[in-house]
PDB file of C-alpha atoms in Angstrom:
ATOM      1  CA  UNK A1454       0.000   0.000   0.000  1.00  0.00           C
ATOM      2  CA  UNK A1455       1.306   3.504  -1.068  1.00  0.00           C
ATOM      3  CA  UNK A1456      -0.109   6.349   1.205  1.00  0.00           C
ATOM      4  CA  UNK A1457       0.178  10.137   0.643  1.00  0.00           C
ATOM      5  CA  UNK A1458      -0.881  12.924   3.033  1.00  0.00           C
ATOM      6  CA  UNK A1459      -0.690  16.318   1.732  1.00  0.00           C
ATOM      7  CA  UNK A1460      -1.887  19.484   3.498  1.00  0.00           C
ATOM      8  CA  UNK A1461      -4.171  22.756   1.687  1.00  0.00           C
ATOM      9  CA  UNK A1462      -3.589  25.936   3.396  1.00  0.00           C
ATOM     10  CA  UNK A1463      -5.417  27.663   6.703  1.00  0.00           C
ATOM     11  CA  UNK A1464      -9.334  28.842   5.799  1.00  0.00           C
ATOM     12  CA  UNK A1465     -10.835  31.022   8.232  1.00  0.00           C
ATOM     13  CA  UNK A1466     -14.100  32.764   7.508  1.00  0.00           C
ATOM     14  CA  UNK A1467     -13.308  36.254   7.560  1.00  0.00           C
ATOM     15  CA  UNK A1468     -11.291  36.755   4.668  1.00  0.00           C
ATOM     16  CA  UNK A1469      -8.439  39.389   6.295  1.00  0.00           C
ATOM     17  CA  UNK A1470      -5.114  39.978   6.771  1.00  0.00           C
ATOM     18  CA  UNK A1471      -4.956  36.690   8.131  1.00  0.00           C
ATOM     19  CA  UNK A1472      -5.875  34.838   4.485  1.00  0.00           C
ATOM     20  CA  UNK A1473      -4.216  37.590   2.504  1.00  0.00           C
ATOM     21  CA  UNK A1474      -0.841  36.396   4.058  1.00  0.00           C
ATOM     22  CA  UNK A1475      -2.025  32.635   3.049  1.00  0.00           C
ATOM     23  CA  UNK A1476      -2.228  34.022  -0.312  1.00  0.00           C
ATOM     24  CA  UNK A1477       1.176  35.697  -0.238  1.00  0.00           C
ATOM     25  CA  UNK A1478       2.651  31.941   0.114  1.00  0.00           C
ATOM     26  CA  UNK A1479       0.514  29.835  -2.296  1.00  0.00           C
ATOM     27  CA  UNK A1480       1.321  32.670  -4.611  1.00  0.00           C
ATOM     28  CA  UNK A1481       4.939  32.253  -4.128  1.00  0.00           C
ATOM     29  CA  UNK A1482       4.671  28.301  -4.182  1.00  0.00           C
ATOM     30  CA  UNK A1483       2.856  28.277  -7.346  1.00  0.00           C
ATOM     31  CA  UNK A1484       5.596  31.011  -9.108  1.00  0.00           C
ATOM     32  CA  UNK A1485       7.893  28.511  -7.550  1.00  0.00           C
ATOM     33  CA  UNK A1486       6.946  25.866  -9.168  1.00  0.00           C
ATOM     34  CA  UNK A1487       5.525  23.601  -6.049  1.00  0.00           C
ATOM     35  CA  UNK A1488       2.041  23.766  -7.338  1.00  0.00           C
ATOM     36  CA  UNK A1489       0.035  23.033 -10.771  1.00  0.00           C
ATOM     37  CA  UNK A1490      -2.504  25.874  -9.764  1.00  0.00           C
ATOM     38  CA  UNK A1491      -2.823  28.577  -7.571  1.00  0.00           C
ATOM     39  CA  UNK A1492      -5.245  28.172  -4.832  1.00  0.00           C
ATOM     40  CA  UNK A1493      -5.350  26.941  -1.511  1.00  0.00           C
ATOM     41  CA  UNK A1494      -5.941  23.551  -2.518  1.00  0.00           C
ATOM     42  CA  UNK A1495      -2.334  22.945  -2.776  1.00  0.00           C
ATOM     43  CA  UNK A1496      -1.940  19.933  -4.217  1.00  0.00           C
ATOM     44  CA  UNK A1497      -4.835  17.915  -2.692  1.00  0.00           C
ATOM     45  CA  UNK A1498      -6.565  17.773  -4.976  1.00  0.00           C
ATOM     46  CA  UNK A1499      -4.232  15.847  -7.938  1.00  0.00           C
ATOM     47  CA  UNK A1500      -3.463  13.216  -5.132  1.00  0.00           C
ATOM     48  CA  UNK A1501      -5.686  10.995  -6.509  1.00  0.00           C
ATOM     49  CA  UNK A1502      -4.777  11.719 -10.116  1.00  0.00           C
ATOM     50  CA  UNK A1503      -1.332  11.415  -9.313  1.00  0.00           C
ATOM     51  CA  UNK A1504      -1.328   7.939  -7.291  1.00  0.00           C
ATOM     52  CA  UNK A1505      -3.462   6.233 -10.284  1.00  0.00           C
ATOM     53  CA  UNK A1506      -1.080   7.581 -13.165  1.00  0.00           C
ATOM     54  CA  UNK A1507       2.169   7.093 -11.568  1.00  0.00           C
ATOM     55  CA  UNK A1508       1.858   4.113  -9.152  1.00  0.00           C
ATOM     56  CA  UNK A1509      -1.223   2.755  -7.495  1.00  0.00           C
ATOM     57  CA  UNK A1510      -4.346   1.075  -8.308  1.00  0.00           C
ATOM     58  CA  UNK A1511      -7.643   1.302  -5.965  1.00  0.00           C
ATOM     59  CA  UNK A1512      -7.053   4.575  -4.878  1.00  0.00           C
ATOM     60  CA  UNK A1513      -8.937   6.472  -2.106  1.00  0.00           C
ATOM     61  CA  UNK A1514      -9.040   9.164  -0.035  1.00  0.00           C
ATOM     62  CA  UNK A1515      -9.822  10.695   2.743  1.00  0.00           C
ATOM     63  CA  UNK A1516     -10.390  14.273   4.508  1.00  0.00           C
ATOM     64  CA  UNK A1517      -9.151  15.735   7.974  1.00  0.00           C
ATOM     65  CA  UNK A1518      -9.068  18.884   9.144  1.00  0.00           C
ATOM     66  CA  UNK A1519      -7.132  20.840  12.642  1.00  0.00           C
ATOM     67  CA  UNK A1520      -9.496  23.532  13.527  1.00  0.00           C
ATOM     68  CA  UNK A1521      -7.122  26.546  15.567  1.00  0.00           C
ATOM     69  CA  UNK A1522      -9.828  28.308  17.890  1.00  0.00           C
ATOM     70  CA  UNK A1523      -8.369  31.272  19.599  1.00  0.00           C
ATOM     71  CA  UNK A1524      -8.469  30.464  23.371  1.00  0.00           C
ATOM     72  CA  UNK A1525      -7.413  26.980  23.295  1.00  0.00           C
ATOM     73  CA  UNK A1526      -4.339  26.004  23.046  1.00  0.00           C
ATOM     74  CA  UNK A1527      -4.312  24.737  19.544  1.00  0.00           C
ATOM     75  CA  UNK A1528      -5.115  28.285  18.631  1.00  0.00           C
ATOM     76  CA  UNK A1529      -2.341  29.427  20.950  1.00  0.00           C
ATOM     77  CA  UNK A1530      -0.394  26.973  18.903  1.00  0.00           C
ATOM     78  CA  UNK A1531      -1.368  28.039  15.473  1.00  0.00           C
ATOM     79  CA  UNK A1532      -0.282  31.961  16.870  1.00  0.00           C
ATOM     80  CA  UNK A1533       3.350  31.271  17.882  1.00  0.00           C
ATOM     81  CA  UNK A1534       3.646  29.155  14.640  1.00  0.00           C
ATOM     82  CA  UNK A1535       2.192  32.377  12.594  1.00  0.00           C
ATOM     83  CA  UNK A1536       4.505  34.469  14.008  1.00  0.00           C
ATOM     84  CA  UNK A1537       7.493  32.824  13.379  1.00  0.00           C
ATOM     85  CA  UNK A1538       6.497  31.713  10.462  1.00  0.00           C
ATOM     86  CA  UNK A1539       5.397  34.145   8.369  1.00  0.00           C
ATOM     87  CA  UNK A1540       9.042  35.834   9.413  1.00  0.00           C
ATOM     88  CA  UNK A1541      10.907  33.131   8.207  1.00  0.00           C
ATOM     89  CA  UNK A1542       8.724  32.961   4.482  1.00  0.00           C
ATOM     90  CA  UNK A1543       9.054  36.806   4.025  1.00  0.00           C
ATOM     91  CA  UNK A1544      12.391  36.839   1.723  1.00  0.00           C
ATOM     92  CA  UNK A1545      10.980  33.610  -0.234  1.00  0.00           C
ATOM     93  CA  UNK A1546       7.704  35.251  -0.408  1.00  0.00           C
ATOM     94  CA  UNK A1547       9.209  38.464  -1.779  1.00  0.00           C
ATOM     95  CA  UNK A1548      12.038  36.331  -4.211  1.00  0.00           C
ATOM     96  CA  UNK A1549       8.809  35.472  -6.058  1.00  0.00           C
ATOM     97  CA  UNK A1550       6.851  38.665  -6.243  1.00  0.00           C
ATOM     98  CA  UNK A1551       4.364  37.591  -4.148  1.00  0.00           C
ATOM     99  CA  UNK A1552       4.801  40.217  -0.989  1.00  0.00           C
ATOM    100  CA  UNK A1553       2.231  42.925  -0.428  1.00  0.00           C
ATOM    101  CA  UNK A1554       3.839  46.258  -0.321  1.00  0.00           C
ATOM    102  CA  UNK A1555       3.022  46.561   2.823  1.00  0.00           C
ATOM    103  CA  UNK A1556       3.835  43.126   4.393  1.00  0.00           C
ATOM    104  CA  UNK A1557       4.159  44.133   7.857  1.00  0.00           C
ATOM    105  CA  UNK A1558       1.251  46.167   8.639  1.00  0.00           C
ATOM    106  CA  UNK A1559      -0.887  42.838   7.180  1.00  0.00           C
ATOM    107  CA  UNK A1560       1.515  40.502   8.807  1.00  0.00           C
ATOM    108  CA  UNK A1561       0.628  42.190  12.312  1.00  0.00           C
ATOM    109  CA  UNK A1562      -3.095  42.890  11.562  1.00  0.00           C
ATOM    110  CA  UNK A1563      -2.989  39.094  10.657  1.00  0.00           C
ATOM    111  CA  UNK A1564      -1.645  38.396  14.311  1.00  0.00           C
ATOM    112  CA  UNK A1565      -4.270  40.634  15.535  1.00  0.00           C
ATOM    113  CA  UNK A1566      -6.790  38.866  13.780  1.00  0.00           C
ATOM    114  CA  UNK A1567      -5.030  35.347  15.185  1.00  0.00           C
ATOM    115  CA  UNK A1568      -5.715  36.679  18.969  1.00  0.00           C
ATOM    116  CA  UNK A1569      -9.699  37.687  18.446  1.00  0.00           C
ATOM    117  CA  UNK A1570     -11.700  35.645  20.289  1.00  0.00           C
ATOM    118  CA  UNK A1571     -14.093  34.957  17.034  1.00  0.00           C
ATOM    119  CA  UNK A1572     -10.888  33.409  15.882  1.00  0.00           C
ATOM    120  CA  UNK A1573     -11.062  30.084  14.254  1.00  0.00           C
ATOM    121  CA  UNK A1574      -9.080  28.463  11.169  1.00  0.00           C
ATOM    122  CA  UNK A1575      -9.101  24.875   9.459  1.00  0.00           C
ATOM    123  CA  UNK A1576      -6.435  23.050   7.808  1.00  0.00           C
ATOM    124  CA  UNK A1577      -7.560  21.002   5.701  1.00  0.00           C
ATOM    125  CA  UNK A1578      -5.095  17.437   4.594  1.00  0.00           C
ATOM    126  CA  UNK A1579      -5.435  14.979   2.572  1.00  0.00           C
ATOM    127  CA  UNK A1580      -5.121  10.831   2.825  1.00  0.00           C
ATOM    128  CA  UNK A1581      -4.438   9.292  -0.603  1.00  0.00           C
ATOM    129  CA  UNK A1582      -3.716   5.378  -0.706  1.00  0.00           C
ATOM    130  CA  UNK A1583      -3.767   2.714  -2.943  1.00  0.00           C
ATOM    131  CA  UNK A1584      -2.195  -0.628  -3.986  1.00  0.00           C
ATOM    132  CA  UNK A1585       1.289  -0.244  -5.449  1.00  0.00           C
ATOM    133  CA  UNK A1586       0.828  -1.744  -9.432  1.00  0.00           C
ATOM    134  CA  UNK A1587       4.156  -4.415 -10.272  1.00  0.00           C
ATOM    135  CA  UNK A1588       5.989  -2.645 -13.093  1.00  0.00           C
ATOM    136  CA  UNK A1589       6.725  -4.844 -15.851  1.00  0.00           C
ATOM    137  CA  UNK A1590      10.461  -5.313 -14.820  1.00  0.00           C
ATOM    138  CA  UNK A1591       8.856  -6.964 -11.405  1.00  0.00           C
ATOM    139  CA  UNK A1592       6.795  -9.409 -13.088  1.00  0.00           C
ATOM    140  CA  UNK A1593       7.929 -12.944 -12.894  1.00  0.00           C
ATOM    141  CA  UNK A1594       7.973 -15.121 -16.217  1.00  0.00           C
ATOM    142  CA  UNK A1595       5.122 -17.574 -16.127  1.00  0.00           C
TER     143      UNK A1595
END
């Protein structure tokens, strides 16, 4: 059996600073060349696709999905992860054009955003698996 699990980006509801930053990076991962498209889908959904053209038969998937709620400590969590974070992506964000102009006034309305207690993202993965196919070179002569 040949399992995948991939990862989409954070959704939240409110569409802010707090997705616009989101955007920043799937925009530079697509201009990168990490993804097919750009959108937040990542590349969940060509897991499937993928799996049955390049190696498995029977394939299925599944969904899951973190939810970050501010005043838990997931949410706490998904905060101190934001913040360093979204630090440490700003110079590949930029390298690919990607970077608002003004990146840290969103950046810190995004962490503002993070700590409001109607706070609450998903992140949404993916579970691809299916039976491995026997190449031709593995076949054994009858």
């Amino acid at each position: 059996i040949i399992r995948v699990m991939e990862s989409g980006t954070i959704n939240d509801d409110r569409k802010g600073a707090h997705l616009q930053m989101h955007a920043s990076f799937v925009c530079a991962l697509f201009h990168s060349g990490h993804l097919f498209e750009q959108e937040s889908t990542g590349l969940t959904k060509h897991l499937s696709r993928m799996l049955n053209q390049y190696a498995a038969q029977n394939v299925q998937t599944k969904k899951y999905e973190l939810i970050y709620q501010a005043g838990t400590e997931g949410g706490e969590a998904y905060y101190e992860n934001f913040t360093h974070l979204f630090q440490a992506l700003r110079p590949f964000i930029q390298k690919w054009g990607c970077a608002p102009e003004e990146y840290e006034t969103i950046y810190n309305q995004a962490l503002d955003e993070i700590r409001q207690a109607s706070f609450c993202a998903t992140w949404e993965f993916v579970c691809a698996w299916g039976v491995k196919r026997s190449s031709p070179s593995m076949v054994q002569p009858a």
